[in-house]
Every structure is written in C-alpha cells, then in structure tokens.
Short mmCIF file of C-alpha atoms and ligand atoms in Angstrom, two decimals:
data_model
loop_
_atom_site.label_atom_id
_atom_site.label_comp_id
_atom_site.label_asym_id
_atom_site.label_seq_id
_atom_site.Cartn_x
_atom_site.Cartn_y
_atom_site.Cartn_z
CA UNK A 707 -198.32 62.76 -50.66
CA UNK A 708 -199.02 65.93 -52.61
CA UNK A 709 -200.63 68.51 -50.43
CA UNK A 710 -202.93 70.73 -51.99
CA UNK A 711 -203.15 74.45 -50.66
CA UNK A 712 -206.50 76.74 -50.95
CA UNK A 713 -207.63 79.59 -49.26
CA UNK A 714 -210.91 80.59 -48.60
CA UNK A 715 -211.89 84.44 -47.47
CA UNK A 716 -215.28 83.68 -48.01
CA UNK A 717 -216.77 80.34 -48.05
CA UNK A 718 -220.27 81.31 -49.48
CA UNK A 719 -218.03 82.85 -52.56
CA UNK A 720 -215.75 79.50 -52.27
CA UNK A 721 -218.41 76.69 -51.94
CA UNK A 722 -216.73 75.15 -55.08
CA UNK A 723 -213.42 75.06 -53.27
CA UNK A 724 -215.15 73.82 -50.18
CA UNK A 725 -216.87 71.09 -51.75
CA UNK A 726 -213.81 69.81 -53.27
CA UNK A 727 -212.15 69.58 -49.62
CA UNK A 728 -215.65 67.84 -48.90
CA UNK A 729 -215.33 64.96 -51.38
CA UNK A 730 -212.12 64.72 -50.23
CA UNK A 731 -213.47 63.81 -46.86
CA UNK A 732 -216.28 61.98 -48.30
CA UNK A 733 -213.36 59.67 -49.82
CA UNK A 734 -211.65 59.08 -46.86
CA UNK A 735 -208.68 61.84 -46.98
CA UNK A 736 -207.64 64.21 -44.62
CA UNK A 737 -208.08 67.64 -44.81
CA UNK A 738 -206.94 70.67 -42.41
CA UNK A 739 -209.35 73.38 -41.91
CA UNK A 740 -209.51 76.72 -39.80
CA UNK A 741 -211.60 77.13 -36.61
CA UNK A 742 -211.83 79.86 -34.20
CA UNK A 743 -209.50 77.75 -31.66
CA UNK A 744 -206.89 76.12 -33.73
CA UNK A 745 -206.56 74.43 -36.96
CA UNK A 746 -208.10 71.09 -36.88
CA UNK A 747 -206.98 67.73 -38.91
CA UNK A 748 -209.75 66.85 -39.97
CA UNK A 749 -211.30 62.92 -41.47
CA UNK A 750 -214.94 61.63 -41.84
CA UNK A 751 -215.52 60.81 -37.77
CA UNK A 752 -217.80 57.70 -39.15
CA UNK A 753 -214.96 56.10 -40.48
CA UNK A 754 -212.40 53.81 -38.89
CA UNK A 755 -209.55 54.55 -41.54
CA UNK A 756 -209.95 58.06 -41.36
CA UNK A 757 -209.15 57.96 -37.45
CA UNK A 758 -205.97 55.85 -38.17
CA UNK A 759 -204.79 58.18 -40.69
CA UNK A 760 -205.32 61.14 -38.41
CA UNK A 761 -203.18 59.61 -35.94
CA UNK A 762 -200.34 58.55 -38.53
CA UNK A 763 -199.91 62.19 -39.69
CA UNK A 764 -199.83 63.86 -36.48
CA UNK A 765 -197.47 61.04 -35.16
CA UNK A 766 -199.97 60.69 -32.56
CA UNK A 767 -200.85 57.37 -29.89
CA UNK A 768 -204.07 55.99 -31.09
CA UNK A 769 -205.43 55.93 -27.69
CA UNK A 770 -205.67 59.78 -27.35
CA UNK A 771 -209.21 60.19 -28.91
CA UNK A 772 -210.53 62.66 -30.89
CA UNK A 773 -213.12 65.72 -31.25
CA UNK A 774 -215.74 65.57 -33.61
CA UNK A 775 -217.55 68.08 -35.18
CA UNK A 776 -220.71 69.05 -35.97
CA UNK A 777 -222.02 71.57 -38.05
CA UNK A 778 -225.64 71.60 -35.71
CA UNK A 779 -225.63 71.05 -32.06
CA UNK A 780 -228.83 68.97 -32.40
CA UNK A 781 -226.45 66.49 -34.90
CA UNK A 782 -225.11 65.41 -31.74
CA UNK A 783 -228.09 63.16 -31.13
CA UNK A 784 -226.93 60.95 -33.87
CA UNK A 785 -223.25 60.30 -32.42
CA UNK A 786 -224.11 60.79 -29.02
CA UNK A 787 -226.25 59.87 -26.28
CA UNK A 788 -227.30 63.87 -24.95
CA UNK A 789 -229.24 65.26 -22.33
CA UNK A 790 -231.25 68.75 -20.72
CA UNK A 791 -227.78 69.78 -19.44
CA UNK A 792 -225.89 69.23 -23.07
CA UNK A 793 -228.52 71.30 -24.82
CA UNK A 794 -228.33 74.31 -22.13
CA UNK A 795 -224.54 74.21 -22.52
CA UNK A 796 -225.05 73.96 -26.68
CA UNK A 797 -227.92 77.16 -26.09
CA UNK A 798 -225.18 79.27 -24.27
CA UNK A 799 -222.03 78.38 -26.42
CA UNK A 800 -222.76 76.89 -29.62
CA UNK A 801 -221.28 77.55 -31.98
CA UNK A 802 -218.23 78.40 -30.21
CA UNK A 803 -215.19 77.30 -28.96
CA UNK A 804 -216.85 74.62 -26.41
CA UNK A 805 -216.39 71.06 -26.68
CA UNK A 806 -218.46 68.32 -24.55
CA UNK A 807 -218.25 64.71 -23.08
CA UNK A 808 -220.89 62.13 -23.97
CA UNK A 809 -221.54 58.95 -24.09
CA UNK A 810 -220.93 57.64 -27.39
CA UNK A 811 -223.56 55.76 -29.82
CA UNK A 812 -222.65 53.10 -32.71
CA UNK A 813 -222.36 55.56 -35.51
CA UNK A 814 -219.16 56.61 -33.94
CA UNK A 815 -216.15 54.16 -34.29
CA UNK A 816 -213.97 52.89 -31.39
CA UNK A 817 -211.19 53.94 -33.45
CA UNK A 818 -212.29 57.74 -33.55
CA UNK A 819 -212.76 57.72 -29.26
CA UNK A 820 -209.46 55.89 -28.79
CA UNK A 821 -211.42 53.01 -27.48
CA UNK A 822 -213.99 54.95 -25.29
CA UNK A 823 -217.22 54.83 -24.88
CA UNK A 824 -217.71 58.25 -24.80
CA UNK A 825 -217.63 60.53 -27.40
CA UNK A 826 -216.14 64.45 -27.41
CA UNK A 827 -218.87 66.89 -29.58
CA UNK A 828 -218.16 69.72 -30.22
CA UNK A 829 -219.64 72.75 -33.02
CA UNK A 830 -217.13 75.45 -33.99
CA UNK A 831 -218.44 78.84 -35.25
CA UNK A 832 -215.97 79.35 -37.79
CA UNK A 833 -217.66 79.72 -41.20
CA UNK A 834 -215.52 77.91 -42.80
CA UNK A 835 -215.40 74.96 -40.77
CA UNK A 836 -219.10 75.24 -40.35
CA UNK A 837 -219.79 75.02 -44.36
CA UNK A 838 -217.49 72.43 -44.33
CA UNK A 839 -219.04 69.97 -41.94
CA UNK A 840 -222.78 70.77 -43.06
CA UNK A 841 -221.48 70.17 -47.28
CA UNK A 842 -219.82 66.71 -45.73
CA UNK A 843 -222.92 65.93 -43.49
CA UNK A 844 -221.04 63.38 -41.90
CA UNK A 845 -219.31 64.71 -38.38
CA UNK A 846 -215.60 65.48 -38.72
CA UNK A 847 -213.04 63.96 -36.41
CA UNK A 848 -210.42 66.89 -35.86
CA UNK A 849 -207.24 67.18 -33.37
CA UNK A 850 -205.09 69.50 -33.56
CA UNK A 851 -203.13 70.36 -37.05
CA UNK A 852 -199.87 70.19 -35.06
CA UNK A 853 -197.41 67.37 -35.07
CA UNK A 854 -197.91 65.24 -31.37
CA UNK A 855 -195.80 67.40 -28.96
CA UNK A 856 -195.50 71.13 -30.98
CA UNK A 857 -198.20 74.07 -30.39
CA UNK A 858 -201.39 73.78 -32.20
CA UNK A 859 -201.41 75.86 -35.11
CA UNK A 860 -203.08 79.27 -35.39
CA UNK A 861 -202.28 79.91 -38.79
CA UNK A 862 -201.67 78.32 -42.27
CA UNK A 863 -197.91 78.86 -42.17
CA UNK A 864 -197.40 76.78 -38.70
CA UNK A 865 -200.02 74.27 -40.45
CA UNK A 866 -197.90 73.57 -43.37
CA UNK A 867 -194.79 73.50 -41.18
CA UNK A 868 -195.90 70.08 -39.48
CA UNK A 869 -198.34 68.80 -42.17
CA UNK A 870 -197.29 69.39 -45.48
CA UNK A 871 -197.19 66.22 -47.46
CA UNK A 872 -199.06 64.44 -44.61
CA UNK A 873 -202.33 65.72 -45.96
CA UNK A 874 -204.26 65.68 -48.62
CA UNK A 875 -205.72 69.41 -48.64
CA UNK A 876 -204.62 72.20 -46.41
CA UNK A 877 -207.24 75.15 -46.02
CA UNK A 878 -205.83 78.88 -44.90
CA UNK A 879 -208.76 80.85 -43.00
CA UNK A 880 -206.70 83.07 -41.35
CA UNK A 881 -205.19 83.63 -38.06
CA UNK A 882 -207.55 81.59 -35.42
CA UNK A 883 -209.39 84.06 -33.72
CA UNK A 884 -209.03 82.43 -30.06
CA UNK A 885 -205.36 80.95 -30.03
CA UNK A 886 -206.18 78.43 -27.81
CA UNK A 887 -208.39 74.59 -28.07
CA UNK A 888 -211.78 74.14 -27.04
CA UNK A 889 -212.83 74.12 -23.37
CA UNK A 890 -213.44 70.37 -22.54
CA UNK A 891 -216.18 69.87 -20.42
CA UNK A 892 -217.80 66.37 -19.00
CA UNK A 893 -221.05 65.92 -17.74
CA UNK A 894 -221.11 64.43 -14.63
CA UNK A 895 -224.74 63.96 -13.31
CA UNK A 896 -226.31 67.20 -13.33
CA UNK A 897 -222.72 68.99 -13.04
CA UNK A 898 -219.92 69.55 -15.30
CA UNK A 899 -216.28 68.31 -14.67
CA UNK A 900 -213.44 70.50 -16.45
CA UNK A 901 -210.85 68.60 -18.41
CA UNK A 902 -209.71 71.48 -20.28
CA UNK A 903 -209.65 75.19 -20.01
CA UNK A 904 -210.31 77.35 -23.15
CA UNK A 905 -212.23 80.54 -24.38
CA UNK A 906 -215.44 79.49 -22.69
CA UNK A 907 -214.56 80.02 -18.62
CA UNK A 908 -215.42 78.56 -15.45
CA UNK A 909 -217.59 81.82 -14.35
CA UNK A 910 -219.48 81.76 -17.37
CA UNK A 911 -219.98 77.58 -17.69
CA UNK A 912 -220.66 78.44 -13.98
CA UNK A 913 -224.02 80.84 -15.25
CA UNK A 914 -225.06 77.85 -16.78
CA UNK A 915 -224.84 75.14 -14.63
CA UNK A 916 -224.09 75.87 -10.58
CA UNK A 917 -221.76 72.38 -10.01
CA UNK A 918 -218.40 72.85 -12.31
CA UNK A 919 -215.35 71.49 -10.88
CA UNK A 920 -211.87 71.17 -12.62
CA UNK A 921 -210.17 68.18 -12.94
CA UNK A 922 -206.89 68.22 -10.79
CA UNK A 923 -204.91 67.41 -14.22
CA UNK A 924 -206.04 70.91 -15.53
CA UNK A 925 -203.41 72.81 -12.43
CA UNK A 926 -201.65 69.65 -11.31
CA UNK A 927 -199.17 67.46 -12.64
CA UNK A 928 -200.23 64.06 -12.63
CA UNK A 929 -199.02 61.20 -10.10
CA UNK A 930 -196.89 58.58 -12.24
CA UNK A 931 -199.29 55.87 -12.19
CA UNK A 932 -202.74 58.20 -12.21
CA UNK A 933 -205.12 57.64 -14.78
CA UNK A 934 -205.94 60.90 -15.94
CA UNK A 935 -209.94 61.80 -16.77
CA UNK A 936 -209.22 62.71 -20.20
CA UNK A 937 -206.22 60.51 -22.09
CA UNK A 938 -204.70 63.36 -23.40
CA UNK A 939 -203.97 65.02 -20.38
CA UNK A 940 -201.02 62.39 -19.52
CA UNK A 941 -199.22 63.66 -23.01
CA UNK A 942 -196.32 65.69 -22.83
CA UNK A 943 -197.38 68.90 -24.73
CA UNK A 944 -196.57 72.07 -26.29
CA UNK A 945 -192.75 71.55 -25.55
CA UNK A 946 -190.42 74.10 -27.15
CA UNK A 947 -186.94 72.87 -27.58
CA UNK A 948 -185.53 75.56 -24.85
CA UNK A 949 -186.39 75.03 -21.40
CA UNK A 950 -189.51 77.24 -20.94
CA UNK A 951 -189.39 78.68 -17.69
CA UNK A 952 -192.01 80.63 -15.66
CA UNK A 953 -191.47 83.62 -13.77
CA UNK A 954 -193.82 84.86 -10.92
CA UNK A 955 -192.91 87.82 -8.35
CA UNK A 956 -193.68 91.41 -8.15
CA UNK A 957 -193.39 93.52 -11.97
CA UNK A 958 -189.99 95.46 -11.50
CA UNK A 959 -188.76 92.04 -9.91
CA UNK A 960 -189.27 89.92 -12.62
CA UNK A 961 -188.15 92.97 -15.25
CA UNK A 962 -185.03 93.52 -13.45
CA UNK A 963 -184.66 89.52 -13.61
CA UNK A 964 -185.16 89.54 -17.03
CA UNK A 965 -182.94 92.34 -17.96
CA UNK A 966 -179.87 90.56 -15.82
CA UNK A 967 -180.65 87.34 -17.62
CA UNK A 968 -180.44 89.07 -21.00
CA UNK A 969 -176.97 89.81 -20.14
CA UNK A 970 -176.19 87.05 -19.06
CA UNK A 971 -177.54 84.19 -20.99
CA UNK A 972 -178.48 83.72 -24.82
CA UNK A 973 -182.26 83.90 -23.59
CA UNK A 974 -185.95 84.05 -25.26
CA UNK A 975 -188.52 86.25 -23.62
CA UNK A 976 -192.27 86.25 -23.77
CA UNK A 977 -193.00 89.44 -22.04
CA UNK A 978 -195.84 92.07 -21.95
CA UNK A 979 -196.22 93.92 -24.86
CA UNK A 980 -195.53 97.01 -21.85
CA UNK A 981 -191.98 95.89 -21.07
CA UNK A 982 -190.45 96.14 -24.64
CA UNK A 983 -189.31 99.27 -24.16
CA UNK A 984 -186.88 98.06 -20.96
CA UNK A 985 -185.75 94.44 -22.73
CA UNK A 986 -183.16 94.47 -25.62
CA UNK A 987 -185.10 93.48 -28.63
CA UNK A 988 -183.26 90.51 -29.38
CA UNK A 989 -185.06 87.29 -28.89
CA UNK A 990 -188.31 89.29 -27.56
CA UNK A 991 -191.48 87.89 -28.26
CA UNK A 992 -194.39 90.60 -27.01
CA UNK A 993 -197.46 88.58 -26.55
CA UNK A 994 -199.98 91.45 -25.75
CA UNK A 995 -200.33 93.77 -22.73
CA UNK A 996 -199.64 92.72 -19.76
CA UNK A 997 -204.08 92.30 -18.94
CA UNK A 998 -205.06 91.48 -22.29
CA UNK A 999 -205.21 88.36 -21.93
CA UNK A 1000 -207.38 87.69 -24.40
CA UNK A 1001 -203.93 88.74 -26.85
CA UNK A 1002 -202.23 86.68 -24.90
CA UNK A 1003 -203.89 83.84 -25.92
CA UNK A 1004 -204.04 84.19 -29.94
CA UNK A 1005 -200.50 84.65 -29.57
CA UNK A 1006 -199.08 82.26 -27.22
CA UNK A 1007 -199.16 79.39 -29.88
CA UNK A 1008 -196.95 81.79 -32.38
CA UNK A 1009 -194.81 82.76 -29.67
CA UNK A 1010 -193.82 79.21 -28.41
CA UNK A 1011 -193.10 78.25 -32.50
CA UNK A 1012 -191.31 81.74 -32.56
CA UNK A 1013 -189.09 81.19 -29.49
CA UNK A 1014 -187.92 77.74 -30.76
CA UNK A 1015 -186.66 79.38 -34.05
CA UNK A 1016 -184.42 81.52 -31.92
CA UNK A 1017 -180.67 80.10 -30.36
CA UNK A 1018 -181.88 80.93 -26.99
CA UNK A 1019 -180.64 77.97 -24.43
CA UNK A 1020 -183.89 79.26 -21.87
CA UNK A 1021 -186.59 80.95 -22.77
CA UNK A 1022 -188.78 82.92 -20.15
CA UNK A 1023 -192.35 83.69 -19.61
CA UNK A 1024 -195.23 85.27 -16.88
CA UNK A 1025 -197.16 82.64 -15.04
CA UNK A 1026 -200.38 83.83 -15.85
CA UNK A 1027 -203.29 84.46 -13.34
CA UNK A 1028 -205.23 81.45 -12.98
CA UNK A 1029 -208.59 82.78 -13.45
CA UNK A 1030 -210.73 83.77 -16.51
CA UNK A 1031 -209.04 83.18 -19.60
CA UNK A 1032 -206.10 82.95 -17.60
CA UNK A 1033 -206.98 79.66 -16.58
CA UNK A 1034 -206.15 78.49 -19.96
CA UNK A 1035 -203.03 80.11 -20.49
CA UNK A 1036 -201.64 78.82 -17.12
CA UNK A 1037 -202.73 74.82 -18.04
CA UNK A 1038 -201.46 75.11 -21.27
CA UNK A 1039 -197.89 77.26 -20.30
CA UNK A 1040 -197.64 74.71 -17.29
CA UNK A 1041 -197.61 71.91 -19.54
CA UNK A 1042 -195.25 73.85 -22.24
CA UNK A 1043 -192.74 74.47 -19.20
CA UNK A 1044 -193.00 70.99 -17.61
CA UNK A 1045 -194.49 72.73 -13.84
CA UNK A 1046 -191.04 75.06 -13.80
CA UNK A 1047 -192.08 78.07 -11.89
CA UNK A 1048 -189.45 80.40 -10.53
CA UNK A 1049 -190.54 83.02 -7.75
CA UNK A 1050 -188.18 86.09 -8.35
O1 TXA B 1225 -210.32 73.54 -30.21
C1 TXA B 1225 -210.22 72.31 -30.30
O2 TXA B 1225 -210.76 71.54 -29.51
C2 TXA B 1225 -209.38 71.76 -31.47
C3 TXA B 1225 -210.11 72.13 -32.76
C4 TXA B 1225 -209.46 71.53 -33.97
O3 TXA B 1225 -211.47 71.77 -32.66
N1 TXA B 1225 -209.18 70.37 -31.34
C5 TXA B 1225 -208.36 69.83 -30.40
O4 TXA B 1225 -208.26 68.44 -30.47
O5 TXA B 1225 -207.76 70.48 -29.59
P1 TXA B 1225 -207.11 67.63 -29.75
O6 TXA B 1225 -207.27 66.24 -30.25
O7 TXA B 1225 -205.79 68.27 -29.97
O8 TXA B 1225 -207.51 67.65 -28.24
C6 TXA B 1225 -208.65 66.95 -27.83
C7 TXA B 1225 -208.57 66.56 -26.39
C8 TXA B 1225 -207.54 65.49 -26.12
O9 TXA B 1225 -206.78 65.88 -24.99
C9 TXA B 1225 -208.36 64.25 -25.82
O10 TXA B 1225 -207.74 63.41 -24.89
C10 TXA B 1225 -209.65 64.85 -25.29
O11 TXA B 1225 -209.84 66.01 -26.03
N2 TXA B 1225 -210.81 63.96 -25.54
C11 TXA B 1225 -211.34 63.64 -26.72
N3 TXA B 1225 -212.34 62.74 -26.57
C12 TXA B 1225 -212.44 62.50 -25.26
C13 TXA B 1225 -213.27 61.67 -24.47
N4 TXA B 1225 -214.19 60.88 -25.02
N5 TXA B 1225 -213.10 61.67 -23.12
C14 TXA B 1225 -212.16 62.47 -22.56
N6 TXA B 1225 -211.33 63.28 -23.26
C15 TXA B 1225 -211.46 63.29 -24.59
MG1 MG B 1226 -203.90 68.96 -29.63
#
C-alpha cells in the first residue's frame, strides 16, 4: 500500500487536507493522526472492516478492543450507554487525555470492542484530531500507531517507522504533547475503577468522584491464569530489545552503579537530565530532570525507540515514584522491563 504523508500546523488553514484524510475514513481506510497522548490508528469505529484492518496493520489480537473517539463528549450518547458520573468526568477532563468505560450500544460493532459489551470513549483535545473526527462525524476507532509490542509513537518519524505502507494516510502534528496514552477509567457504580494510568491522575479523578481504586494489573503483574479487567493489560508491551532494567536506591547509589556498569558492560542509560554531567555520553538517553516528570513522560516513548537503536546488551532506568504522573511512568516502565527492579 502507498502511504500518503501530510502535515498539518494548522488544521483551520488545512481543512482541505483534513477532509481528504476524512473521506478516506468515510471509505473505509485507515488513517494515523496526532493526539495529545500518542498517535492514534485511526478507522470509522461504525464499521466492522475498519476494526479488522486496524488490527492487521498493527499486527495486533483482535480481542484487544479499541478506543473510540469523539469529537463531543455528548456524542457518546450515541455509542454508549452514559450516566451523571460520565458527564462529571467529561465536565472536568474533556477534551483531554481521559478515556472512559461504558456499556456499549448497537451503533458500535463487536468487532471494534473485541467482543465486549462495553465500549471505551474517549475525546482528545488535539485540534487536529478534533477537526478530524467532527469533518468524519462518525466516531473514530484509534489504538495506538505502534506495531503490537513497540512504544506508542509520539511523533511522525516513530509513526512511519512501524506503519508506513500499512496505511493509507499518515498525518504529522507534531511531537504529542503528553507522551503517554489516555488514563482508562471504568465506572463501577457510583465509583471509578483504574485500568490505566495517564496524564489525568488519581488525586485529581479523586476531586471528582471520592471512590477510585486501581486495578491490581496497573502495579502488579498478573497471575498466569487471571483474567485481567481490561484485555490489554495481559499483552506484553513496550518491550525494547535490551533487557530494560530498573534501578531503585539512594541517588549517589544508583549513579555510582551506573558509572561502574558503564565500564563494565556495553550499556543504555535513561537517566536524569541532572546526571549527564557524571555518565559518559555514550548510549545516554536524558529523559528530563530528575522531578519533571511531566518531561519524563513526553520522552519516555523516544527514549525506549532510542535505546533499542543503540548495541547496548542492558539498558538501565529510575523506577519512578508511583504517585502523580508517576503512576504512569511506573505501569508503563514496569511493563517495558517485564517487573525487573534492582535495589542498589
Ligand atoms: O491515548 C490513548 O488512549 C491512545 C490514543 C490514540 O487515543 N490510544 C490507545 O489505544 O492507547 P490502545 O488501543 O493502544 O489502548 C487501549 C486500551 C487497551 O489496553 C484496551 O484493552 C483497553 O484500552 N480497552 C479498550 N476498550 C476497552 C473496554 N471496553 N474495556 C476494557 N478495556 C478496554
Ligand atoms: Mg497501545
């Protein structure tokens, strides 16, 4: 397939170019579009070939279902069955990088939910991928740009790495602003389960609504034969080809571990943008200082693409706090480094 690359800088300048991707859509084609989380894969969420597609070019299991997107968070109510608690989540954090748990109505395919019958809404704030879904008017279905098992994309380049030729349009936005997916939430009753950590964070869905609990998937690996709340969670994910290992101890331990290892071993190194100065610069991948993590996260994605690029046999990293935004970063660099910690 020939892939066709645009980029739009400002999509009220570029509606031509943007309704092109939409009749695209509208035709049953794929097309990959910037939001302020990752690059998503997009397909008309209404149709059942446009969900079997998505899953053929990300070399995906069809069972893992998919987000869809809408352009107003009222245009759930066609796709989904919603409720007082969905519309004081959607007042707080929509559009933004938020993405919610319902149950699912007719107009959405089986194939799009993996077979569920619930349905994952969600309505990103990216302009582009806003103009997009309101010229389609039909909600698009979006995972990930990545191929099944590499970081999610933050940028055109890492976009046409993986799905080049397995597209029909690719659209460069820019860098995504947040780095990391959408917060998955689930109501439950009148409380909120989290399947997925992201930009929005358990203290501030927590302002919202009092009862939030994370889903022991989100920390903890899962049992062998556990079914996991959300299907995705049992995928392997984010794997670099180098063991990714995870350091936790005091600072000048885990610098004075690092800068052994560098002598020792043909090693990759995630560090703090602080502890440059101490590392030899080969194979070092600064992801922001050491408590911005809100760096941390727009980068981590890059770094993780960047460190498999390298001929380091290991690559290292900080475990990173588990609250706030950290949250995210730990379930995601958990996942990346298959639960290896090491306490130096
Ligand atoms: O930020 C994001 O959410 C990005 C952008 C493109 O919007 N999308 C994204 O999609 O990360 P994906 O497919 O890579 O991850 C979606 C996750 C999967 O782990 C899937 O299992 C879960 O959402 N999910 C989708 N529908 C679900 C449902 N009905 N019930 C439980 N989990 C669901
Ligand atoms: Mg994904």
């Amino acid at each position: 397939m020939n892939t066709q690359h645009i980029k739009i800088d400002d999509p009220q300048a570029q509606e031509g170019e943007l309704l092109q991707a939409a009749s695209i859509l509208r035709a049953g084609g794929l097309v990959v579009f910037p939001t302020e989380t990752v690059y998503g894969l997009g397909g008309d969420a209404t149709r059942d070939e446009a969900a079997k597609k998505i899953y053929a070019a990300k070399g995906r299991p069809s069972d893992n279902p998919l987000i869809i997107h809408v352009a107003n968070p009222a245009d759930a109510e066609r796709y989904a069955v919603t409720n007082e608690l969905y519309y004081r989540l959607a007042k707080a954090f929509m559009p933004g990088p938020l993405t919610v748990i319902l149950p699912r109505r007719d107009t959405i395919p089986l194939s799009t939910t993996g077979g569920l019958d619930s349905v994952a809404v969600r309505c990103p704030s990216h302009p582009v991928a806003h103009r997009l879904i309101a010229l389609c008017g039909f909600p698009i279905a979006a995972p990930s740009a990545n191929l099944s098992g590499k970081p999610s994309p933050t940028c055109a380049a890492h976009v046409a790495q993986d799905m080049d030729g397995r597209v029909d349009m690719i659209i460069d936005g820019g860098e995504s602003e947040i780095g990391l997916e959408s917060t998955i939430v689930k109501i439950d009753g009148d409380g909120l389960i989290l399947l997925r950590p992201g930009g929005i964070t358990c203290d501030a869905l927590s302002m919202v609504c009092a009862n939030v609990r994370v889903a022991d998937a989100v920390l903890h690996r899962l049992a062998e034969n556990e079914r996991p709340l959300s299907p995705g969670m049992k995928y392997r994910h984010y794997a670099p080809t180098a063991p990714l290992v995870l350091l936790t101890g005091k600072d000048e331990d885990v610098l004075a571990f690092l800068q052994a290892e560098q002598n020792r071993t043909r090693c990759a190194i995630l560090c703090y943008d602080e502890e440059c100065g101490a590392l030899k610069h080969e194979n070092l991948l600064p992801v922001g200082g050491r408590n911005d993590l809100q760096t941390q996260a727009r980068r981590l994605f890059h770094a993780l693409r960047d460190a498999d690029t390298t001929d380091a046999e290991i690559i290292y990293a900080h475990l990173p706090p588990m609250n706030g935004l950290g949250l995210a970063l730990y379930n995601r660099m958990i996942r990346a480094a298959a639960h290896t910690v090491r306490e130096v």
